Coordinates of N, CA and C in Angstrom, one line a residue:
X1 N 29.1 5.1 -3.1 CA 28.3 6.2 -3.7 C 28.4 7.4 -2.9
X2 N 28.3 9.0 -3.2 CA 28.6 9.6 -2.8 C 27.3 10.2 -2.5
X3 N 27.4 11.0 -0.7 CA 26.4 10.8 0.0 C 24.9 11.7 -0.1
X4 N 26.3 12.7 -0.9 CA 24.7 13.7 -2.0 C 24.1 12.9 -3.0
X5 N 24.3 12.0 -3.6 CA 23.6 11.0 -4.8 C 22.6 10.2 -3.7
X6 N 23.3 9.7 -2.7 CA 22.6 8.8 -1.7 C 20.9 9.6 -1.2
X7 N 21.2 10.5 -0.6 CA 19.8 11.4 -0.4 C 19.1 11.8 -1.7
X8 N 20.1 12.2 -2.7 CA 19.0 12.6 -3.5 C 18.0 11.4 -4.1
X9 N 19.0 10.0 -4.1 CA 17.8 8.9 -4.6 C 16.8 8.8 -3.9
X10 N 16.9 9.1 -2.1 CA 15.8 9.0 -1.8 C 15.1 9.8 -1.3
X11 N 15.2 10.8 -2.1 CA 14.0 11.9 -2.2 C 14.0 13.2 -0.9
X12 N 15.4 13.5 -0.9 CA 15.4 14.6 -0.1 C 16.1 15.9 -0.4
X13 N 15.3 16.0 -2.1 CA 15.7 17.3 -2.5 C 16.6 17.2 -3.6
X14 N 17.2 18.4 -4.5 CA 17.7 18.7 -5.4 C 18.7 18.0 -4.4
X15 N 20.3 18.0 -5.8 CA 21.6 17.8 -5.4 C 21.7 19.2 -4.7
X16 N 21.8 20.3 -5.1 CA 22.3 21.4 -4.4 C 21.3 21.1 -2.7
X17 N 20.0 20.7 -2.8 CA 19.5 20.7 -1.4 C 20.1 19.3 -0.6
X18 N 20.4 18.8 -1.2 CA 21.2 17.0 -0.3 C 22.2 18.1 0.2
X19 N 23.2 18.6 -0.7 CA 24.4 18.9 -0.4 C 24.5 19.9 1.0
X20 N 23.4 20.9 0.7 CA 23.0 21.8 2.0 C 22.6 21.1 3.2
X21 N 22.1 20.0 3.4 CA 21.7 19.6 4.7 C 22.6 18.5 5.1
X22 N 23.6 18.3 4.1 CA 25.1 17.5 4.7 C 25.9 18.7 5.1
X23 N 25.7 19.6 4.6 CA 26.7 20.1 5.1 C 26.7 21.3 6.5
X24 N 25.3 21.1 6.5 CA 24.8 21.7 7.6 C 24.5 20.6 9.3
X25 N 25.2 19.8 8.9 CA 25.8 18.8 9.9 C 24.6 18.0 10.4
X26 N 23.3 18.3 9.2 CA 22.4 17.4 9.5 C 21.6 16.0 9.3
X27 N 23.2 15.0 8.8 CA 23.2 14.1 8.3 C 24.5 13.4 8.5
X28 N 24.0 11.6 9.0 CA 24.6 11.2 9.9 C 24.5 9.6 9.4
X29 N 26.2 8.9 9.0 CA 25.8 7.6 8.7 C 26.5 6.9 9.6
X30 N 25.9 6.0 10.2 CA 26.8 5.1 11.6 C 26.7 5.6 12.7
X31 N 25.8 6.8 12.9 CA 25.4 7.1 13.9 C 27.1 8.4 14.1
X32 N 27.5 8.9 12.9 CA 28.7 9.7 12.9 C 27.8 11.0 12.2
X33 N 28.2 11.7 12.3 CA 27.8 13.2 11.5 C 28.7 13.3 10.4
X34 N 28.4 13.4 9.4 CA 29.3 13.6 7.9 C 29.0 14.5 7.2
X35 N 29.6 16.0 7.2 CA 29.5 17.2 6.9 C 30.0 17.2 5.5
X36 N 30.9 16.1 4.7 CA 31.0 15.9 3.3 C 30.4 15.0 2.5
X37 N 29.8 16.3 1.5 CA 28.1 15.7 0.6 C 29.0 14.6 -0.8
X38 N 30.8 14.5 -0.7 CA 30.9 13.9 -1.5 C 31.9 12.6 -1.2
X39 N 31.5 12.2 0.6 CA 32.1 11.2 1.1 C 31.9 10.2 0.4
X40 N 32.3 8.9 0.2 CA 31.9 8.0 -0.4 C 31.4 6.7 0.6
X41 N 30.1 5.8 0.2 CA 30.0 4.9 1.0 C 29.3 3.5 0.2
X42 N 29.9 2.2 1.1 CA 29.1 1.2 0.5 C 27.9 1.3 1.0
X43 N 26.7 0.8 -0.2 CA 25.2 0.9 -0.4 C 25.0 -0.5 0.1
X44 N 25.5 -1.3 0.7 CA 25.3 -2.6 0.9 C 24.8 -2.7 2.9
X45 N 23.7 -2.7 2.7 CA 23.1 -2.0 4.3 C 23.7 -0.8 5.2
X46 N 23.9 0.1 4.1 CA 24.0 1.2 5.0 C 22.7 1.6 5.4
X47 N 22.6 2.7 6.8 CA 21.5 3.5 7.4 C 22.2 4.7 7.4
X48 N 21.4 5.5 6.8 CA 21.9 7.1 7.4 C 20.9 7.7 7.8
X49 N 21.0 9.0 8.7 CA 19.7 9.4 9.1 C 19.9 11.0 8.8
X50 N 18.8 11.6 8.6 CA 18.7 12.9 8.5 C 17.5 13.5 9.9
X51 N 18.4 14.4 10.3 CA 17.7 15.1 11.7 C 17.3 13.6 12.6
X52 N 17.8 13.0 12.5 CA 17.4 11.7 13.3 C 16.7 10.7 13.0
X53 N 16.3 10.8 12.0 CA 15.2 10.0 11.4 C 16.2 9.0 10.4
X54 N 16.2 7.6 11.0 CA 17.4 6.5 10.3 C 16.2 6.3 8.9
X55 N 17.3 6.0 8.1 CA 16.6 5.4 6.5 C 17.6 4.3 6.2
X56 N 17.3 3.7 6.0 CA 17.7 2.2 5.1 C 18.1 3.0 3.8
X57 N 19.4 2.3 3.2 CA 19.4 2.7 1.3 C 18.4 1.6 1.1
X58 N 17.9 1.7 0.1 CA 17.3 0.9 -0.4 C 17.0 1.3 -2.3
X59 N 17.1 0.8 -3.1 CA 17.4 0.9 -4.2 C 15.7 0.7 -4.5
X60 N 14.6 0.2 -4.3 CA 13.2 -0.2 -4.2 C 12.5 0.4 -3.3
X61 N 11.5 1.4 -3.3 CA 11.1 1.2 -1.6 C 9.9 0.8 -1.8
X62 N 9.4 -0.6 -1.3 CA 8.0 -1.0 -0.8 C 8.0 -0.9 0.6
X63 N 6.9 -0.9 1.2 CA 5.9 -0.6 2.1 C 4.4 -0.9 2.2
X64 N 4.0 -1.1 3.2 CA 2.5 -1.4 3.7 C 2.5 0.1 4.7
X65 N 1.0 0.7 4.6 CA 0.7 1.5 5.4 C -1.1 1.0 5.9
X66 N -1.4 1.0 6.9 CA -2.3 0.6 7.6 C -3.4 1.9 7.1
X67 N -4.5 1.8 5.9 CA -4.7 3.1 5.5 C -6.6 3.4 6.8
X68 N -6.4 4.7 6.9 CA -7.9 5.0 8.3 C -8.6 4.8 6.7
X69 N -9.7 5.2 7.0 CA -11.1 5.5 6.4 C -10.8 7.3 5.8
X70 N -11.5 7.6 5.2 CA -11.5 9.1 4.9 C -10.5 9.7 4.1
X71 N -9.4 8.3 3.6 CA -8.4 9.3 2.6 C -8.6 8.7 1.3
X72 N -8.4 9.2 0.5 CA -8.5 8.7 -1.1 C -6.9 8.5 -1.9
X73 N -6.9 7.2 -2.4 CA -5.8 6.9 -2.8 C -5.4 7.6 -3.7
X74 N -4.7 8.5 -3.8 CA -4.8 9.8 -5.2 C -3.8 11.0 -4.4
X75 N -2.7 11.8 -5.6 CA -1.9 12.3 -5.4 C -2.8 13.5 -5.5
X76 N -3.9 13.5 -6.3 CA -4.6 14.6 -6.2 C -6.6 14.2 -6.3
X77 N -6.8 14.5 -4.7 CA -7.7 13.6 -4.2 C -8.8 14.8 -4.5
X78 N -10.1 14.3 -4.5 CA -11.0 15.3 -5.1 C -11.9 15.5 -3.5
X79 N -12.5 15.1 -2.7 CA -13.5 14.7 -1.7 C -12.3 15.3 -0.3
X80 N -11.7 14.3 -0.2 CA -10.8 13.8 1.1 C -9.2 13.8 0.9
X81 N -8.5 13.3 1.9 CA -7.5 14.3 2.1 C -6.7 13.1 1.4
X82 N -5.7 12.8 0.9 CA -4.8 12.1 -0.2 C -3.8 11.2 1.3
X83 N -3.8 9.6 0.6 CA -3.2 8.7 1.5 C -2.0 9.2 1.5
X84 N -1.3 10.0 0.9 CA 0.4 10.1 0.6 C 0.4 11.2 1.9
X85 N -0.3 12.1 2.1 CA -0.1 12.8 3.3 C -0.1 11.8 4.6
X86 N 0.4 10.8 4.8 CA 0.7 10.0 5.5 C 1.5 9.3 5.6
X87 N 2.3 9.5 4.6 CA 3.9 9.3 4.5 C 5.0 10.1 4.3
X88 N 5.5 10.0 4.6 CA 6.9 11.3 5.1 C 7.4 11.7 3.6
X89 N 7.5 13.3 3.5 CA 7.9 13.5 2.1 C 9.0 13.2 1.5
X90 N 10.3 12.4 2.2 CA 11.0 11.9 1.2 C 10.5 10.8 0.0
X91 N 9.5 10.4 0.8 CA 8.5 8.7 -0.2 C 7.9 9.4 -1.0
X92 N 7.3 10.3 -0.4 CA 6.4 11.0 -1.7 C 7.4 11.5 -2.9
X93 N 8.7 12.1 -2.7 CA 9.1 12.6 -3.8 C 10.2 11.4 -4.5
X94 N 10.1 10.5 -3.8 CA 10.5 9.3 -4.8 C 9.7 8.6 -5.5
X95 N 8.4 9.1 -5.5 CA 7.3 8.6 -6.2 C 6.9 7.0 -5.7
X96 N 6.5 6.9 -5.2 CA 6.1 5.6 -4.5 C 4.5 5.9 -4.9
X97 N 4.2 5.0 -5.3 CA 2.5 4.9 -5.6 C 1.6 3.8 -5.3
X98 N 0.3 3.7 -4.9 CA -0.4 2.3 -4.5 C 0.0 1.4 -5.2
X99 N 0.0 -0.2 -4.6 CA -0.2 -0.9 -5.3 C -1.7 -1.1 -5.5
X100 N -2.3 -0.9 -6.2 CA -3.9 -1.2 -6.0 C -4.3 0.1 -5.4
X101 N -5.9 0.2 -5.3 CA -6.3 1.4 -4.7 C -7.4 0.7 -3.8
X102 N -7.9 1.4 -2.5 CA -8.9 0.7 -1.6 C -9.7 2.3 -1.7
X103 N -11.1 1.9 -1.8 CA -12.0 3.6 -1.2 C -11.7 4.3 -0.1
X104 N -12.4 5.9 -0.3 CA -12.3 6.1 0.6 C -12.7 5.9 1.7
X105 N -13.7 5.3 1.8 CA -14.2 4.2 3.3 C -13.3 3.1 3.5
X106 N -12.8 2.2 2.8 CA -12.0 0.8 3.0 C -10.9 1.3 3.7
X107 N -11.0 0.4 4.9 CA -10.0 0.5 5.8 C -8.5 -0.4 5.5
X108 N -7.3 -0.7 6.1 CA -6.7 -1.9 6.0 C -5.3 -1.8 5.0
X109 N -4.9 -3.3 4.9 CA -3.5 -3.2 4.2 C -3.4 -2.5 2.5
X110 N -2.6 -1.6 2.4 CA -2.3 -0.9 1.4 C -0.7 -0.8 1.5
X111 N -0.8 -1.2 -0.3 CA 1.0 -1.5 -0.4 C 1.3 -0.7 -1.5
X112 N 2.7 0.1 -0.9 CA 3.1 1.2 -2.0 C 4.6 0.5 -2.9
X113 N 5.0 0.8 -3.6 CA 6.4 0.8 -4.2 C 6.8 1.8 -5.4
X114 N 7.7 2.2 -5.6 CA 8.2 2.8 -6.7 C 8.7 1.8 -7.7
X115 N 8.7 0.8 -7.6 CA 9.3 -0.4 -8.4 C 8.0 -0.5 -9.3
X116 N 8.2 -0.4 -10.6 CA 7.3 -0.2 -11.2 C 6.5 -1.9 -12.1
X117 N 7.9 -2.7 -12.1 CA 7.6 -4.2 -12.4 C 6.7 -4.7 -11.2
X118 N 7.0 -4.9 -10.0 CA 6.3 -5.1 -8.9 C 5.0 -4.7 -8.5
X119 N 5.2 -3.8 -9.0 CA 3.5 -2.7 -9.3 C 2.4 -3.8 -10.3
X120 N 3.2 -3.9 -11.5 CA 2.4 -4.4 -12.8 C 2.3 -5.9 -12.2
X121 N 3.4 -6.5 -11.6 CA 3.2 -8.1 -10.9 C 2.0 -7.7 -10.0
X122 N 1.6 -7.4 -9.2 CA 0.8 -7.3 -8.2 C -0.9 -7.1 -8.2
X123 N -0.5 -6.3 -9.3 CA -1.9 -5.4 -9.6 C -2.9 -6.5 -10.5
X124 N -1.8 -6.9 -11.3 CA -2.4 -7.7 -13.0 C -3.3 -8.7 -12.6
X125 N -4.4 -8.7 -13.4 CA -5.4 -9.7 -13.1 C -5.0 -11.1 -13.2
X126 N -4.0 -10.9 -13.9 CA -3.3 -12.5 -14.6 C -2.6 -12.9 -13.2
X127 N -2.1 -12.3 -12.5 CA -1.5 -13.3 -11.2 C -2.5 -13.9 -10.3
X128 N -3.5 -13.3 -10.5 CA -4.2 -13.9 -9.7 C -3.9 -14.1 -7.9
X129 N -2.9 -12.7 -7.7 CA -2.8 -12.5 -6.5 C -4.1 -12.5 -5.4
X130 N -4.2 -13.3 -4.3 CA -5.4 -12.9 -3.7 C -5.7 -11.6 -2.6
X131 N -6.6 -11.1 -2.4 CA -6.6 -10.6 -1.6 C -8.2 -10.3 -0.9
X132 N -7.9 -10.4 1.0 CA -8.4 -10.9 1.9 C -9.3 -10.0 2.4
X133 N -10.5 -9.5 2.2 CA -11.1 -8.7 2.7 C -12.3 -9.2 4.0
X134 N -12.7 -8.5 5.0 CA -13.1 -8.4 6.3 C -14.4 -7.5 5.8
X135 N -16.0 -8.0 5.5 CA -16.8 -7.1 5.3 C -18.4 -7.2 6.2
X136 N -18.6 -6.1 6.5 CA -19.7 -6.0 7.4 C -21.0 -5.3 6.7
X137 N -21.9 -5.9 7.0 CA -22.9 -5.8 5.9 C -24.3 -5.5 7.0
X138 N -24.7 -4.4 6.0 CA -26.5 -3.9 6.7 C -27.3 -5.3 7.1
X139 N -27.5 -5.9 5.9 CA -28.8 -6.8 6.0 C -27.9 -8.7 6.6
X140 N -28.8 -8.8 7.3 CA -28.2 -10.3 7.9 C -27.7 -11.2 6.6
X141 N -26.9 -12.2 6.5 CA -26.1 -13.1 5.7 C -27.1 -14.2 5.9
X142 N -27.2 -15.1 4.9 CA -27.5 -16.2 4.5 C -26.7 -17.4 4.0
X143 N -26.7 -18.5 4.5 CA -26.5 -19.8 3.7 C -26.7 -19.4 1.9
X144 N -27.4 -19.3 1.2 CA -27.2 -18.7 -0.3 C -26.2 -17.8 -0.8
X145 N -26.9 -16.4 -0.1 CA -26.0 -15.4 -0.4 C -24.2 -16.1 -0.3
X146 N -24.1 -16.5 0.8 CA -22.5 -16.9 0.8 C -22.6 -18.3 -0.8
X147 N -23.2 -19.1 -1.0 CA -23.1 -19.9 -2.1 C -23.0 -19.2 -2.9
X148 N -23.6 -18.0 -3.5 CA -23.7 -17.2 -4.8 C -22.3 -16.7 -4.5
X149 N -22.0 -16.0 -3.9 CA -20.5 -15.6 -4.1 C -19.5 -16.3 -4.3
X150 N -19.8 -17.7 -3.7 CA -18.5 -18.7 -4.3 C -19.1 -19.3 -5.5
X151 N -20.0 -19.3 -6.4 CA -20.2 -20.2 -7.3 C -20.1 -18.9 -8.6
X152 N -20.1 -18.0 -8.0 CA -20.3 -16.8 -9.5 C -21.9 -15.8 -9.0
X153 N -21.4 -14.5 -9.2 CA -22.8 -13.4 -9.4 C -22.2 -12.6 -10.9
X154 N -23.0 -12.5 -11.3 CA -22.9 -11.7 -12.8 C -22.7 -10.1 -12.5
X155 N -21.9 -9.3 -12.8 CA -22.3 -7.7 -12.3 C -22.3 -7.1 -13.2
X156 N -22.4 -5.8 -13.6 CA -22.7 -4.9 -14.4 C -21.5 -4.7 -15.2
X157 N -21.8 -4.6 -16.6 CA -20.9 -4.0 -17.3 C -19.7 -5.7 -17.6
X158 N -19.8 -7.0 -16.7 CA -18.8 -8.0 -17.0 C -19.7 -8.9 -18.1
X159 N -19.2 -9.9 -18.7 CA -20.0 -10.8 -19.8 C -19.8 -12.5 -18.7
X160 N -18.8 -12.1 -18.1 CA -19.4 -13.8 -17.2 C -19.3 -13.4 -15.8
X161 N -20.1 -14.9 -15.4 CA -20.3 -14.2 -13.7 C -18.8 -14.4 -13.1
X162 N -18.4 -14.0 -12.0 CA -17.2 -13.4 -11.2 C -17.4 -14.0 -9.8
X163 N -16.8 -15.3 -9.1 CA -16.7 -16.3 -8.0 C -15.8 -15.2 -7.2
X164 N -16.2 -15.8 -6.3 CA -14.8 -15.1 -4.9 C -14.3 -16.5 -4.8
X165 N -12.9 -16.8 -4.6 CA -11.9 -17.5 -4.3 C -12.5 -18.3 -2.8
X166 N -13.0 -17.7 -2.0 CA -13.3 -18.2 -0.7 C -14.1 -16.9 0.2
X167 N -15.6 -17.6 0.4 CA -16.2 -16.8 1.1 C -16.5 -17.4 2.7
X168 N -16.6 -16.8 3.8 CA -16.8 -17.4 4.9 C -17.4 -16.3 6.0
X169 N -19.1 -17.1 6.1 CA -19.7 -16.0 7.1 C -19.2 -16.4 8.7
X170 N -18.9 -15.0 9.3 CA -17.9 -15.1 10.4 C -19.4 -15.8 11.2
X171 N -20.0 -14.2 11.1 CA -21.7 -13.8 11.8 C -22.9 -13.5 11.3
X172 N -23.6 -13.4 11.6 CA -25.3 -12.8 10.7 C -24.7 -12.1 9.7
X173 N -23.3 -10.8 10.5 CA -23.1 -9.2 9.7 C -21.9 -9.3 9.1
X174 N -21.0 -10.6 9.2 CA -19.6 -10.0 8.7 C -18.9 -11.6 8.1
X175 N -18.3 -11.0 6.8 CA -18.0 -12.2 6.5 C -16.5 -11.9 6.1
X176 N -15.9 -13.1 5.4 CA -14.5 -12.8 5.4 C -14.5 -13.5 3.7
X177 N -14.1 -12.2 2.6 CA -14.7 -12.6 1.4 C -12.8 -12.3 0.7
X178 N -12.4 -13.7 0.1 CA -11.2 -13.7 -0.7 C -11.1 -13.5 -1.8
X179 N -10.3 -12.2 -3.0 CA -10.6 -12.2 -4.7 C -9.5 -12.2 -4.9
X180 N -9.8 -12.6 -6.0 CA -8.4 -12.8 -7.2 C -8.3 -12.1 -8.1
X181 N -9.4 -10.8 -8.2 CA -9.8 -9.9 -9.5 C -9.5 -8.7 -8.8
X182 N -9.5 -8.0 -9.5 CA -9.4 -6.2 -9.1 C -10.5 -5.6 -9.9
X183 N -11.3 -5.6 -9.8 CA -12.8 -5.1 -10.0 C -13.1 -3.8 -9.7
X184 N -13.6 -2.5 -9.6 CA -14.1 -1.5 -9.7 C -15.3 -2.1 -8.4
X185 N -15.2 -1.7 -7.2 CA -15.4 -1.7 -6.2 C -16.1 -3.1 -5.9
X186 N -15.4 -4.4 -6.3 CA -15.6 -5.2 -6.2 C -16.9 -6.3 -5.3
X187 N -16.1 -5.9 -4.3 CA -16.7 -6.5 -2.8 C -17.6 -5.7 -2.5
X188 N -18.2 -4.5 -2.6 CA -19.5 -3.7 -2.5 C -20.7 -4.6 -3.7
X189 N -19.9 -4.6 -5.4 CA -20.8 -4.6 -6.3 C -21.1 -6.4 -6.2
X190 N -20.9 -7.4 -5.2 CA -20.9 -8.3 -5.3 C -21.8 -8.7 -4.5
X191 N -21.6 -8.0 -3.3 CA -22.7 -8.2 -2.0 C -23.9 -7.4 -2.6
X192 N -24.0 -6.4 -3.2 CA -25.0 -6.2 -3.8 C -25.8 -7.1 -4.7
X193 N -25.2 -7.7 -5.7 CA -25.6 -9.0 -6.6 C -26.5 -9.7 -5.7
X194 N -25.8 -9.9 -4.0 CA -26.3 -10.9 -3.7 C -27.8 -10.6 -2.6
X195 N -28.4 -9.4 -3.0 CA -29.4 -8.4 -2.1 C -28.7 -8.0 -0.9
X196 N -27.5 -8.0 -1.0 CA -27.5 -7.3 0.7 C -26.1 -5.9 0.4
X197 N -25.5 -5.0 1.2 CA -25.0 -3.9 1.0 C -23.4 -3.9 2.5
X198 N -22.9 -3.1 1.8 CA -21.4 -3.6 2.7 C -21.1 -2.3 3.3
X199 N -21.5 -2.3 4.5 CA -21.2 -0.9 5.6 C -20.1 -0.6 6.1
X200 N -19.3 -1.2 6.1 CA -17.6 -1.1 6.4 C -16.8 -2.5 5.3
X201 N -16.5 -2.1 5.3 CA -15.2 -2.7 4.9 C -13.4 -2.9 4.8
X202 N -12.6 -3.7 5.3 CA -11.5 -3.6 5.6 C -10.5 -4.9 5.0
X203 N -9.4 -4.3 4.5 CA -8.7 -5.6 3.8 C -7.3 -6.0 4.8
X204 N -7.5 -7.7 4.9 CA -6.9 -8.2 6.2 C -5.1 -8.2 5.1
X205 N -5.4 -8.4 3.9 CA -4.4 -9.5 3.4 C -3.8 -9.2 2.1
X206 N -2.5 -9.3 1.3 CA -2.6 -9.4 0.4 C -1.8 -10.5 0.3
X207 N -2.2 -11.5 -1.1 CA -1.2 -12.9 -1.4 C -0.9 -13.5 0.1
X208 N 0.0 -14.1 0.6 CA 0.2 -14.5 2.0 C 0.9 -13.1 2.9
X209 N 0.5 -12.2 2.5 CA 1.3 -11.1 3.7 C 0.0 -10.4 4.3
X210 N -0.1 -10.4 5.4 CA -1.1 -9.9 6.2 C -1.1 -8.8 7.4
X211 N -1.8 -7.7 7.1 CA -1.8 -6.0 8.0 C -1.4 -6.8 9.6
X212 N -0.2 -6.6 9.9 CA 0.4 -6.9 11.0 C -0.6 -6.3 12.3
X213 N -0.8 -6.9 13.5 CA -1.9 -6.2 14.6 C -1.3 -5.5 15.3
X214 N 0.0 -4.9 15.5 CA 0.4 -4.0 15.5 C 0.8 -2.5 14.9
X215 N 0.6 -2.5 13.5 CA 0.7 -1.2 12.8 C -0.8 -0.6 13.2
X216 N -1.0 0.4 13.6 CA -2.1 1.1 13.7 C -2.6 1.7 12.4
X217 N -3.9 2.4 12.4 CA -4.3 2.9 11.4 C -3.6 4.6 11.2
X218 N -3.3 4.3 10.0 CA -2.7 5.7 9.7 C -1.1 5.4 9.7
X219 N 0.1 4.4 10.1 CA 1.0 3.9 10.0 C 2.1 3.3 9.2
X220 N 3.0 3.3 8.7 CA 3.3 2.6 8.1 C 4.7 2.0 8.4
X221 N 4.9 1.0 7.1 CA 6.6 0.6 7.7 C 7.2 -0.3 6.4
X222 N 8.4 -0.4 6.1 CA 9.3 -1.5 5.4 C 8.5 -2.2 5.1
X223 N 8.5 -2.9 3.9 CA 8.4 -4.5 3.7 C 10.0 -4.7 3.7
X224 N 10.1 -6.5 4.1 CA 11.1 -7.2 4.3 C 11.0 -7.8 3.4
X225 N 12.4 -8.6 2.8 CA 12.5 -9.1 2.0 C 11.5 -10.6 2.5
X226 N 11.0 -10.8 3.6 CA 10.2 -11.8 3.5 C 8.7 -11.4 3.5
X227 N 8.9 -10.5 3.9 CA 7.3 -9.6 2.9 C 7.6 -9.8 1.5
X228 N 8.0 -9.7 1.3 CA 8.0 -9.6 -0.1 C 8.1 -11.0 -1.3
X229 N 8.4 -12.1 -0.2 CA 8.6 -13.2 -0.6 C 7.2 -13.7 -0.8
X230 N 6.4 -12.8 0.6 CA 5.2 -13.3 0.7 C 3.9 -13.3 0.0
X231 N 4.6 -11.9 -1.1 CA 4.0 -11.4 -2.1 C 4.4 -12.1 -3.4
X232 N 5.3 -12.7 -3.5 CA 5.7 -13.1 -5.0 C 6.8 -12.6 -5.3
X233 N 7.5 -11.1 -4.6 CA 8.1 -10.3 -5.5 C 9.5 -10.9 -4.6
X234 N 10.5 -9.8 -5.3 CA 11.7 -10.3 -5.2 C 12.2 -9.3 -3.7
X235 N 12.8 -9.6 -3.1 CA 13.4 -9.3 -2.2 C 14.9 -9.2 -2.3

């Protein structure tokens, strides 16, 4: 593929702008400088980097980003400052979008792709993908309260009551509550059902892939094809 098609798939500008920053000797594959935007190269693990910054081709791009508190998942955020300003703008203009959305308080693993099948796999209530949330709650926890959340609470606006997959009080304040639904602020409107209210909240997990203890908040990086395995999706 020729190396101005290569940048422009991944989102670094018109063809006439790929072509300008190859040929401005600021693009480099093999760790070589290649000043011609119509070299040709195999897509089969190449890296090339622009101003230094190495990129994988990648024909898909998923990712996990470790999201802070305070940004709203939205290209055009109304309150607070939009998660995508947190990723480098070649992702943004390849359109990479949430998988799922967390509030603007919810801390934790947030997974992007432009792969739009992987999107609809992930999201859909029908997979029944789970995911792992970490929640810290005003009023102390109960023996009950945790039974009502695994047996079913009824919430507003649903016709049957809605179980968590697996609830488990860590402490008095914080439990570790598993869904398999995508609910409209789910894990708040549940702990509420059950008299008590959720003052932080942070998601450890999604399906078996888990916010690595090393990405910091505000971070991000690749999924691997065994991330991805870990998710269901194809690698």
């Amino acid at each position: 593929m020729q190396l101005e098609r290569i940048l422009h798939r991944h989102g670094f500008g018109t063809r006439k702008e790929c072509r300008a920053l190859i040929r401005a000797g600021r693009v480099a594959v093999a760790g070589q400088v290649c000043a011609d935007p119509f070299g040709e190269f195999a897509t089969a693990g190449l890296v090339f980097s622009v101003d230094g910054v190495a990129w994988p081709y990648l024909e898909s791009a998923t990712l996990m980003l470790h999201k802070p508190a305070g940004y709203e998942c939205s290209r055009q955020p109304r309150h607070h400052p939009s998660v995508f300003e947190l990723l480098p703008p070649p992702l943004r203009a390849r359109g990479v979008q949430p998988i799922g959305r967390l509030d603007e308080d919810t801390t934790g693993l947030l997974l992007f792709t432009d792969d739009g099948q992987l999107n609809h796999q992930l999201s859909s209530g029908k997979r029944q993908v789970a995911k792992v949330y970490l929640a810290t709650t005003k009023h102390p926890l109960d023996v009950g309260q945790i039974e009502r959340l695994r047996s079913g609470v009824l919430l507003a606006d649903e016709s049957t009551p809605i179980a968590a997959a697996a609830a488990v009080m860590l402490d008095p304040h914080r439990l570790r509550l598993t869904l398999t639904e995508g609910k409209y602020h789910q894990v708040k409107r549940m702990l509420a059902a059950v008299g008590n209210r959720v003052v932080a909240l942070h998601r450890e997990a999604v399906g078996g892939l888990a916010l690595p203890a090393d990405l910091a908040p505000g971070q991000w990086r690749w999924l691997t094809p065994a991330d991805l395995a870990c998710l269901g999706g194809n690698g």
